[in-house]
Amino acid sequence: DPVRHNRIVFHPHGGPWLVRDVLEGSREHNVELSWHFAADVDVNPIAGGHEAMPRCEDGATLSGVAVSVLSAAEGSGEDKLETSSLSPAYGNHVPAKVVRRRMRARLPIEIASVISPKEVREAEAFSSLGNDTDSMRAYQYVFGNMTHLFFFARPDAKWSYGPWSSDAAVLYCRQLEGRIAHLVCIAGSFVSYAGRDLLRNVGPLARFEWRRRGDAGETYVANELPVEHSLDREIELDSVF
């Protein structure tokens, strides 16, 4: 049974990295995903994943700086912390930590991971929101009072999930205290929330991005054409999700 692996990486400005590993096939396979860390990093389990913190030259952990790696996967399996090695120079091997997820699963299957650098310790959680159709996936990452929503769909296909509707291949929304702070639409012509148009264009946009700056907003459109949107007027919603 041939297997095709696709990796999709999405990183909004000022947000976390979302990595989707999609394995396409039709039978059961052994699946393994590994995250390798530098030798001078301490890695410890946290709820939903692991946290990496750099060490100082005296061996003490550098406080206030960390990177968390959280996973959401279809099927069974959990991340395990192991000791491996890396080679910083030819002929030199040093011990280093690696986080591995192993499972036996029937393909197709998808594993999503969020990588989030942080300077403050806040409660965080990453989860799959499920899917209404086989062509759409949705994920949510919550960090403190900030919520990140990620939607991935087939191009040129209309979809709906909860209060959201769009035809975008990728839709990202960052919510801060009940207000939309950042919206990215890739390969889509409209975005609606609870029946209200946030964005609408006559044709698909290669990329539309809006970010809140104080009480105003900053808009970027890849093809530099005027686009109708209500984000400057309608940035506060009852609940983004």
PDB file of C-alpha atoms in Angstrom:
ATOM      1  CA  ASP A   1       0.000   0.000   0.000  1.00  0.00           C
ATOM      2  CA  PRO A   2       1.842   3.154  -1.134  1.00  0.00           C
ATOM      3  CA  VAL A   3       1.856   6.043   1.334  1.00  0.00           C
ATOM      4  CA  ARG A   4       2.078   9.720   0.465  1.00  0.00           C
ATOM      5  CA  HIS A   5       3.171  12.192   3.148  1.00  0.00           C
ATOM      6  CA  ASN A   6       2.291  15.881   2.961  1.00  0.00           C
ATOM      7  CA  ARG A   7       3.525  18.426   5.494  1.00  0.00           C
ATOM      8  CA  ILE A   8       1.825  21.824   5.684  1.00  0.00           C
ATOM      9  CA  VAL A   9       3.328  24.580   7.857  1.00  0.00           C
ATOM     10  CA  PHE A  10       1.340  27.718   8.654  1.00  0.00           C
ATOM     11  CA  HIS A  11       2.745  30.591  10.730  1.00  0.00           C
ATOM     12  CA  PRO A  12       0.739  33.792  11.194  1.00  0.00           C
ATOM     13  CA  HIS A  13       2.736  36.864  12.148  1.00  0.00           C
ATOM     14  CA  GLY A  14       2.967  37.010  15.936  1.00  0.00           C
ATOM     15  CA  GLY A  15       1.296  33.620  16.346  1.00  0.00           C
ATOM     16  CA  PRO A  16       2.296  29.974  16.775  1.00  0.00           C
ATOM     17  CA  TRP A  17       3.463  27.563  14.083  1.00  0.00           C
ATOM     18  CA  LEU A  18       0.909  24.942  13.071  1.00  0.00           C
ATOM     19  CA  VAL A  19       2.330  21.821  11.396  1.00  0.00           C
ATOM     20  CA  ARG A  20      -0.013  19.340   9.693  1.00  0.00           C
ATOM     21  CA  ASP A  21       1.338  15.913   8.758  1.00  0.00           C
ATOM     22  CA  VAL A  22      -1.120  14.185   6.432  1.00  0.00           C
ATOM     23  CA  LEU A  23      -0.532  10.529   5.511  1.00  0.00           C
ATOM     24  CA  GLU A  24      -2.539   9.235   2.564  1.00  0.00           C
ATOM     25  CA  GLY A  25      -3.099   5.524   2.024  1.00  0.00           C
ATOM     26  CA  SER A  26      -5.733   2.810   2.456  1.00  0.00           C
ATOM     27  CA  ARG A  27      -4.315   0.201   4.867  1.00  0.00           C
ATOM     28  CA  GLU A  28      -2.877  -0.021   8.376  1.00  0.00           C
ATOM     29  CA  HIS A  29       0.673   1.232   8.872  1.00  0.00           C
ATOM     30  CA  ASN A  30       3.111   1.995  11.655  1.00  0.00           C
ATOM     31  CA  VAL A  31       3.185   5.774  12.030  1.00  0.00           C
ATOM     32  CA  GLU A  32       5.940   7.685  13.822  1.00  0.00           C
ATOM     33  CA  LEU A  33       6.429  11.421  14.287  1.00  0.00           C
ATOM     34  CA  SER A  34       9.582  12.805  15.941  1.00  0.00           C
ATOM     35  CA  TRP A  35      10.553  16.236  17.248  1.00  0.00           C
ATOM     36  CA  HIS A  36      14.295  16.609  17.904  1.00  0.00           C
ATOM     37  CA  PHE A  37      15.677  19.170  20.341  1.00  0.00           C
ATOM     38  CA  ALA A  38      19.097  20.731  20.782  1.00  0.00           C
ATOM     39  CA  ALA A  39      21.458  19.237  23.351  1.00  0.00           C
ATOM     40  CA  ASP A  40      21.452  22.356  25.559  1.00  0.00           C
ATOM     41  CA  VAL A  41      17.669  22.281  26.045  1.00  0.00           C
ATOM     42  CA  ASP A  42      15.672  20.791  28.911  1.00  0.00           C
ATOM     43  CA  VAL A  43      12.454  19.111  27.744  1.00  0.00           C
ATOM     44  CA  ASN A  44       9.654  18.292  30.185  1.00  0.00           C
ATOM     45  CA  PRO A  45       6.101  16.923  29.813  1.00  0.00           C
ATOM     46  CA  ILE A  46       3.201  19.360  30.133  1.00  0.00           C
ATOM     47  CA  ALA A  47      -0.521  18.893  29.599  1.00  0.00           C
ATOM     48  CA  GLY A  48      -1.061  17.922  25.967  1.00  0.00           C
ATOM     49  CA  GLY A  49       2.598  17.877  24.969  1.00  0.00           C
ATOM     50  CA  HIS A  50       6.091  18.979  26.010  1.00  0.00           C
ATOM     51  CA  GLU A  51       7.909  22.176  26.880  1.00  0.00           C
ATOM     52  CA  ALA A  52      11.521  22.998  26.008  1.00  0.00           C
ATOM     53  CA  MET A  53      13.615  25.502  27.961  1.00  0.00           C
ATOM     54  CA  PRO A  54      17.246  26.434  27.173  1.00  0.00           C
ATOM     55  CA  ARG A  55      20.004  25.913  29.742  1.00  0.00           C
ATOM     56  CA  CYS A  56      22.631  28.463  30.725  1.00  0.00           C
ATOM     57  CA  GLU A  57      26.342  27.644  30.652  1.00  0.00           C
ATOM     58  CA  ASP A  58      26.232  26.822  34.377  1.00  0.00           C
ATOM     59  CA  GLY A  59      23.511  24.233  33.753  1.00  0.00           C
ATOM     60  CA  ALA A  60      20.669  26.299  35.201  1.00  0.00           C
ATOM     61  CA  THR A  61      17.464  26.632  33.191  1.00  0.00           C
ATOM     62  CA  LEU A  62      16.939  30.024  31.578  1.00  0.00           C
ATOM     63  CA  SER A  63      13.667  31.229  33.056  1.00  0.00           C
ATOM     64  CA  GLY A  64      11.109  33.232  31.106  1.00  0.00           C
ATOM     65  CA  VAL A  65      11.873  31.664  27.713  1.00  0.00           C
ATOM     66  CA  ALA A  66      10.242  28.446  26.510  1.00  0.00           C
ATOM     67  CA  VAL A  67       8.794  26.659  23.492  1.00  0.00           C
ATOM     68  CA  SER A  68       5.856  24.281  23.788  1.00  0.00           C
ATOM     69  CA  VAL A  69       5.057  21.483  21.326  1.00  0.00           C
ATOM     70  CA  LEU A  70       1.473  20.222  21.567  1.00  0.00           C
ATOM     71  CA  SER A  71      -0.127  17.569  19.353  1.00  0.00           C
ATOM     72  CA  ALA A  72      -3.620  16.639  18.225  1.00  0.00           C
ATOM     73  CA  ALA A  73      -3.883  13.413  16.260  1.00  0.00           C
ATOM     74  CA  GLU A  74      -6.515  11.080  14.886  1.00  0.00           C
ATOM     75  CA  GLY A  75      -6.397   7.611  16.377  1.00  0.00           C
ATOM     76  CA  SER A  76      -4.580   6.369  19.459  1.00  0.00           C
ATOM     77  CA  GLY A  77      -1.051   7.134  20.579  1.00  0.00           C
ATOM     78  CA  GLU A  78       0.682   9.637  22.794  1.00  0.00           C
ATOM     79  CA  ASP A  79       3.908  11.607  22.754  1.00  0.00           C
ATOM     80  CA  LYS A  80       6.800  10.070  24.682  1.00  0.00           C
ATOM     81  CA  LEU A  81      10.033  11.744  25.730  1.00  0.00           C
ATOM     82  CA  GLU A  82      13.164   9.768  24.837  1.00  0.00           C
ATOM     83  CA  THR A  83      16.908  10.308  24.852  1.00  0.00           C
ATOM     84  CA  SER A  84      18.649  10.180  21.506  1.00  0.00           C
ATOM     85  CA  SER A  85      21.788  11.864  20.172  1.00  0.00           C
ATOM     86  CA  LEU A  86      22.840  14.489  17.688  1.00  0.00           C
ATOM     87  CA  SER A  87      26.105  15.355  16.014  1.00  0.00           C
ATOM     88  CA  PRO A  88      27.165  19.017  16.332  1.00  0.00           C
ATOM     89  CA  ALA A  89      30.423  18.197  14.514  1.00  0.00           C
ATOM     90  CA  TYR A  90      31.877  15.327  12.531  1.00  0.00           C
ATOM     91  CA  GLY A  91      32.634  12.364  14.785  1.00  0.00           C
ATOM     92  CA  ASN A  92      31.063  14.030  17.821  1.00  0.00           C
ATOM     93  CA  HIS A  93      27.818  12.714  19.305  1.00  0.00           C
ATOM     94  CA  VAL A  94      26.055  14.252  22.276  1.00  0.00           C
ATOM     95  CA  PRO A  95      22.852  13.170  24.054  1.00  0.00           C
ATOM     96  CA  ALA A  96      19.716  15.113  23.223  1.00  0.00           C
ATOM     97  CA  LYS A  97      16.004  14.774  23.830  1.00  0.00           C
ATOM     98  CA  VAL A  98      13.466  13.727  21.221  1.00  0.00           C
ATOM     99  CA  VAL A  99       9.683  13.569  21.487  1.00  0.00           C
ATOM    100  CA  ARG A 100       8.182  10.662  19.518  1.00  0.00           C
ATOM    101  CA  ARG A 101       4.616   9.647  18.755  1.00  0.00           C
ATOM    102  CA  ARG A 102       4.160   6.048  17.576  1.00  0.00           C
ATOM    103  CA  MET A 103       0.903   4.406  16.575  1.00  0.00           C
ATOM    104  CA  ARG A 104      -0.619   1.720  14.425  1.00  0.00           C
ATOM    105  CA  ALA A 105      -3.301   3.338  12.290  1.00  0.00           C
ATOM    106  CA  ARG A 106      -5.367   2.869   9.165  1.00  0.00           C
ATOM    107  CA  LEU A 107      -4.682   5.579   6.618  1.00  0.00           C
ATOM    108  CA  PRO A 108      -5.505   8.269   5.723  1.00  0.00           C
ATOM    109  CA  ILE A 109      -4.597   9.963   9.001  1.00  0.00           C
ATOM    110  CA  GLU A 110      -3.601  13.445  10.076  1.00  0.00           C
ATOM    111  CA  ILE A 111      -1.398  14.609  12.959  1.00  0.00           C
ATOM    112  CA  ALA A 112      -1.352  18.312  13.794  1.00  0.00           C
ATOM    113  CA  SER A 113       1.202  19.954  16.064  1.00  0.00           C
ATOM    114  CA  VAL A 114       1.409  23.494  17.349  1.00  0.00           C
ATOM    115  CA  ILE A 115       4.793  25.003  18.222  1.00  0.00           C
ATOM    116  CA  SER A 116       4.516  28.096  20.365  1.00  0.00           C
ATOM    117  CA  PRO A 117       7.369  30.238  21.736  1.00  0.00           C
ATOM    118  CA  LYS A 118       6.439  32.057  24.922  1.00  0.00           C
ATOM    119  CA  GLU A 119       7.955  34.368  27.483  1.00  0.00           C
ATOM    120  CA  VAL A 120       5.177  34.094  30.096  1.00  0.00           C
ATOM    121  CA  ARG A 121       3.655  31.013  31.689  1.00  0.00           C
ATOM    122  CA  GLU A 122      -0.026  30.814  30.821  1.00  0.00           C
ATOM    123  CA  ALA A 123      -2.471  27.931  30.608  1.00  0.00           C
ATOM    124  CA  GLU A 124      -2.561  26.523  27.084  1.00  0.00           C
ATOM    125  CA  ALA A 125      -4.421  23.809  25.180  1.00  0.00           C
ATOM    126  CA  PHE A 126      -4.429  22.543  21.612  1.00  0.00           C
ATOM    127  CA  SER A 127      -7.216  20.417  20.165  1.00  0.00           C
ATOM    128  CA  SER A 128      -8.852  19.232  16.982  1.00  0.00           C
ATOM    129  CA  LEU A 129     -12.376  20.576  16.580  1.00  0.00           C
ATOM    130  CA  GLY A 130     -13.340  17.631  14.412  1.00  0.00           C
ATOM    131  CA  ASN A 131     -14.594  17.911  10.872  1.00  0.00           C
ATOM    132  CA  ASP A 132     -18.023  18.127   9.299  1.00  0.00           C
ATOM    133  CA  THR A 133     -16.741  16.717   6.000  1.00  0.00           C
ATOM    134  CA  ASP A 134     -13.706  14.759   4.863  1.00  0.00           C
ATOM    135  CA  SER A 135     -12.445  17.849   3.041  1.00  0.00           C
ATOM    136  CA  MET A 136     -12.145  20.206   6.039  1.00  0.00           C
ATOM    137  CA  ARG A 137     -10.152  20.234   9.278  1.00  0.00           C
ATOM    138  CA  ALA A 138     -10.347  22.718  12.154  1.00  0.00           C
ATOM    139  CA  TYR A 139      -8.009  23.258  15.121  1.00  0.00           C
ATOM    140  CA  GLN A 140      -8.013  25.497  18.180  1.00  0.00           C
ATOM    141  CA  TYR A 141      -5.078  26.696  20.272  1.00  0.00           C
ATOM    142  CA  VAL A 142      -5.818  28.593  23.480  1.00  0.00           C
ATOM    143  CA  PHE A 143      -3.058  30.468  25.299  1.00  0.00           C
ATOM    144  CA  GLY A 144      -4.140  32.604  28.262  1.00  0.00           C
ATOM    145  CA  ASN A 145      -6.886  34.968  27.054  1.00  0.00           C
ATOM    146  CA  MET A 146      -6.020  34.429  23.390  1.00  0.00           C
ATOM    147  CA  THR A 147      -7.647  31.903  21.054  1.00  0.00           C
ATOM    148  CA  HIS A 148      -6.246  30.842  17.676  1.00  0.00           C
ATOM    149  CA  LEU A 149      -8.531  29.109  15.163  1.00  0.00           C
ATOM    150  CA  PHE A 150      -7.171  27.295  12.092  1.00  0.00           C
ATOM    151  CA  PHE A 151      -9.361  26.003   9.240  1.00  0.00           C
ATOM    152  CA  PHE A 152      -8.021  23.970   6.302  1.00  0.00           C
ATOM    153  CA  ALA A 153     -10.171  22.925   3.343  1.00  0.00           C
ATOM    154  CA  ARG A 154      -9.992  21.886  -0.277  1.00  0.00           C
ATOM    155  CA  PRO A 155      -9.580  24.845  -2.660  1.00  0.00           C
ATOM    156  CA  ASP A 156     -12.706  26.126  -4.413  1.00  0.00           C
ATOM    157  CA  ALA A 157     -15.058  24.358  -1.972  1.00  0.00           C
ATOM    158  CA  LYS A 158     -17.550  26.159   0.248  1.00  0.00           C
ATOM    159  CA  TRP A 159     -17.626  24.967   3.840  1.00  0.00           C
ATOM    160  CA  SER A 160     -19.228  25.779   7.179  1.00  0.00           C
ATOM    161  CA  TYR A 161     -18.137  24.981  10.712  1.00  0.00           C
ATOM    162  CA  GLY A 162     -19.973  26.312  13.745  1.00  0.00           C
ATOM    163  CA  PRO A 163     -20.669  30.015  13.069  1.00  0.00           C
ATOM    164  CA  TRP A 164     -17.983  30.207  10.369  1.00  0.00           C
ATOM    165  CA  SER A 165     -18.536  29.903   6.597  1.00  0.00           C
ATOM    166  CA  SER A 166     -16.031  30.417   3.789  1.00  0.00           C
ATOM    167  CA  ASP A 167     -14.528  29.005   0.616  1.00  0.00           C
ATOM    168  CA  ALA A 168     -10.947  29.652   1.752  1.00  0.00           C
ATOM    169  CA  ALA A 169      -8.327  26.932   1.502  1.00  0.00           C
ATOM    170  CA  VAL A 170      -6.834  28.320   4.739  1.00  0.00           C
ATOM    171  CA  LEU A 171      -8.594  30.540   7.254  1.00  0.00           C
ATOM    172  CA  TYR A 172      -6.953  31.756  10.461  1.00  0.00           C
ATOM    173  CA  CYS A 173      -8.488  33.876  13.208  1.00  0.00           C
ATOM    174  CA  ARG A 174      -6.923  35.144  16.415  1.00  0.00           C
ATOM    175  CA  GLN A 175      -9.337  36.231  19.114  1.00  0.00           C
ATOM    176  CA  LEU A 176      -8.315  38.428  22.028  1.00  0.00           C
ATOM    177  CA  GLU A 177     -10.860  39.003  24.788  1.00  0.00           C
ATOM    178  CA  GLY A 178     -13.848  38.483  22.496  1.00  0.00           C
ATOM    179  CA  ARG A 179     -12.568  40.567  19.598  1.00  0.00           C
ATOM    180  CA  ILE A 180     -11.001  39.563  16.310  1.00  0.00           C
ATOM    181  CA  ALA A 181      -7.381  40.661  16.446  1.00  0.00           C
ATOM    182  CA  HIS A 182      -6.044  38.950  13.319  1.00  0.00           C
ATOM    183  CA  LEU A 183      -7.697  37.323  10.289  1.00  0.00           C
ATOM    184  CA  VAL A 184      -5.954  35.593   7.383  1.00  0.00           C
ATOM    185  CA  CYS A 185      -7.793  34.224   4.341  1.00  0.00           C
ATOM    186  CA  ILE A 186      -5.876  32.281   1.686  1.00  0.00           C
ATOM    187  CA  ALA A 187      -7.399  31.273  -1.661  1.00  0.00           C
ATOM    188  CA  GLY A 188     -10.903  32.388  -0.698  1.00  0.00           C
ATOM    189  CA  SER A 189     -13.482  34.944  -1.787  1.00  0.00           C
ATOM    190  CA  PHE A 190     -15.612  35.325   1.348  1.00  0.00           C
ATOM    191  CA  VAL A 191     -15.631  34.832   5.119  1.00  0.00           C
ATOM    192  CA  SER A 192     -18.858  34.931   7.151  1.00  0.00           C
ATOM    193  CA  TYR A 193     -19.499  34.664  10.877  1.00  0.00           C
ATOM    194  CA  ALA A 194     -22.993  33.853  12.180  1.00  0.00           C
ATOM    195  CA  GLY A 195     -24.472  34.898   8.841  1.00  0.00           C
ATOM    196  CA  ARG A 196     -22.636  38.248   8.721  1.00  0.00           C
ATOM    197  CA  ASP A 197     -20.088  38.916   5.992  1.00  0.00           C
ATOM    198  CA  LEU A 198     -16.670  39.804   7.338  1.00  0.00           C
ATOM    199  CA  LEU A 199     -15.083  39.648   3.880  1.00  0.00           C
ATOM    200  CA  ARG A 200     -16.487  39.292   0.361  1.00  0.00           C
ATOM    201  CA  ASN A 201     -14.858  39.616  -3.050  1.00  0.00           C
ATOM    202  CA  VAL A 202     -15.938  38.860  -6.615  1.00  0.00           C
ATOM    203  CA  GLY A 203     -13.204  36.221  -6.936  1.00  0.00           C
ATOM    204  CA  PRO A 204     -10.766  34.253  -4.777  1.00  0.00           C
ATOM    205  CA  LEU A 205      -7.955  36.210  -3.160  1.00  0.00           C
ATOM    206  CA  ALA A 206      -4.469  34.732  -3.112  1.00  0.00           C
ATOM    207  CA  ARG A 207      -4.073  36.183   0.379  1.00  0.00           C
ATOM    208  CA  PHE A 208      -6.042  38.612   2.519  1.00  0.00           C
ATOM    209  CA  GLU A 209      -4.811  39.651   5.947  1.00  0.00           C
ATOM    210  CA  TRP A 210      -6.268  42.043   8.502  1.00  0.00           C
ATOM    211  CA  ARG A 211      -4.767  42.925  11.881  1.00  0.00           C
ATOM    212  CA  ARG A 212      -6.160  45.151  14.586  1.00  0.00           C
ATOM    213  CA  ARG A 213      -3.987  48.116  15.558  1.00  0.00           C
ATOM    214  CA  GLY A 214      -5.565  49.751  18.586  1.00  0.00           C
ATOM    215  CA  ASP A 215      -9.087  50.775  17.550  1.00  0.00           C
ATOM    216  CA  ALA A 216      -8.249  50.655  13.837  1.00  0.00           C
ATOM    217  CA  GLY A 217      -7.176  47.910  11.457  1.00  0.00           C
ATOM    218  CA  GLU A 218      -4.385  47.218   8.987  1.00  0.00           C
ATOM    219  CA  THR A 219      -5.213  45.405   5.737  1.00  0.00           C
ATOM    220  CA  TYR A 220      -2.971  43.566   3.287  1.00  0.00           C
ATOM    221  CA  VAL A 221      -4.197  42.072  -0.005  1.00  0.00           C
ATOM    222  CA  ALA A 222      -1.798  40.063  -2.191  1.00  0.00           C
ATOM    223  CA  ASN A 223      -3.152  41.256  -5.534  1.00  0.00           C
ATOM    224  CA  GLU A 224      -3.456  44.868  -4.300  1.00  0.00           C
ATOM    225  CA  LEU A 225      -7.097  45.251  -5.337  1.00  0.00           C
ATOM    226  CA  PRO A 226      -9.750  46.978  -3.214  1.00  0.00           C
ATOM    227  CA  VAL A 227     -11.660  44.418  -1.145  1.00  0.00           C
ATOM    228  CA  GLU A 228     -14.892  44.908   0.757  1.00  0.00           C
ATOM    229  CA  HIS A 229     -14.713  43.879   4.401  1.00  0.00           C
ATOM    230  CA  SER A 230     -16.410  44.899   7.629  1.00  0.00           C
ATOM    231  CA  LEU A 231     -13.602  44.060  10.050  1.00  0.00           C
ATOM    232  CA  ASP A 232     -12.866  47.713  10.866  1.00  0.00           C
ATOM    233  CA  ARG A 233     -16.506  48.231  11.854  1.00  0.00           C
ATOM    234  CA  GLU A 234     -17.407  44.783  13.153  1.00  0.00           C
ATOM    235  CA  ILE A 235     -14.325  43.601  14.995  1.00  0.00           C
ATOM    236  CA  GLU A 236     -16.166  42.785  18.216  1.00  0.00           C
ATOM    237  CA  LEU A 237     -18.246  39.603  18.194  1.00  0.00           C
ATOM    238  CA  ASP A 238     -20.255  37.841  20.870  1.00  0.00           C
ATOM    239  CA  SER A 239     -18.042  34.786  20.609  1.00  0.00           C
ATOM    240  CA  VAL A 240     -15.517  33.989  17.915  1.00  0.00           C
ATOM    241  CA  PHE A 241     -16.187  30.286  18.447  1.00  0.00           C
TER     242      PHE A 241
END
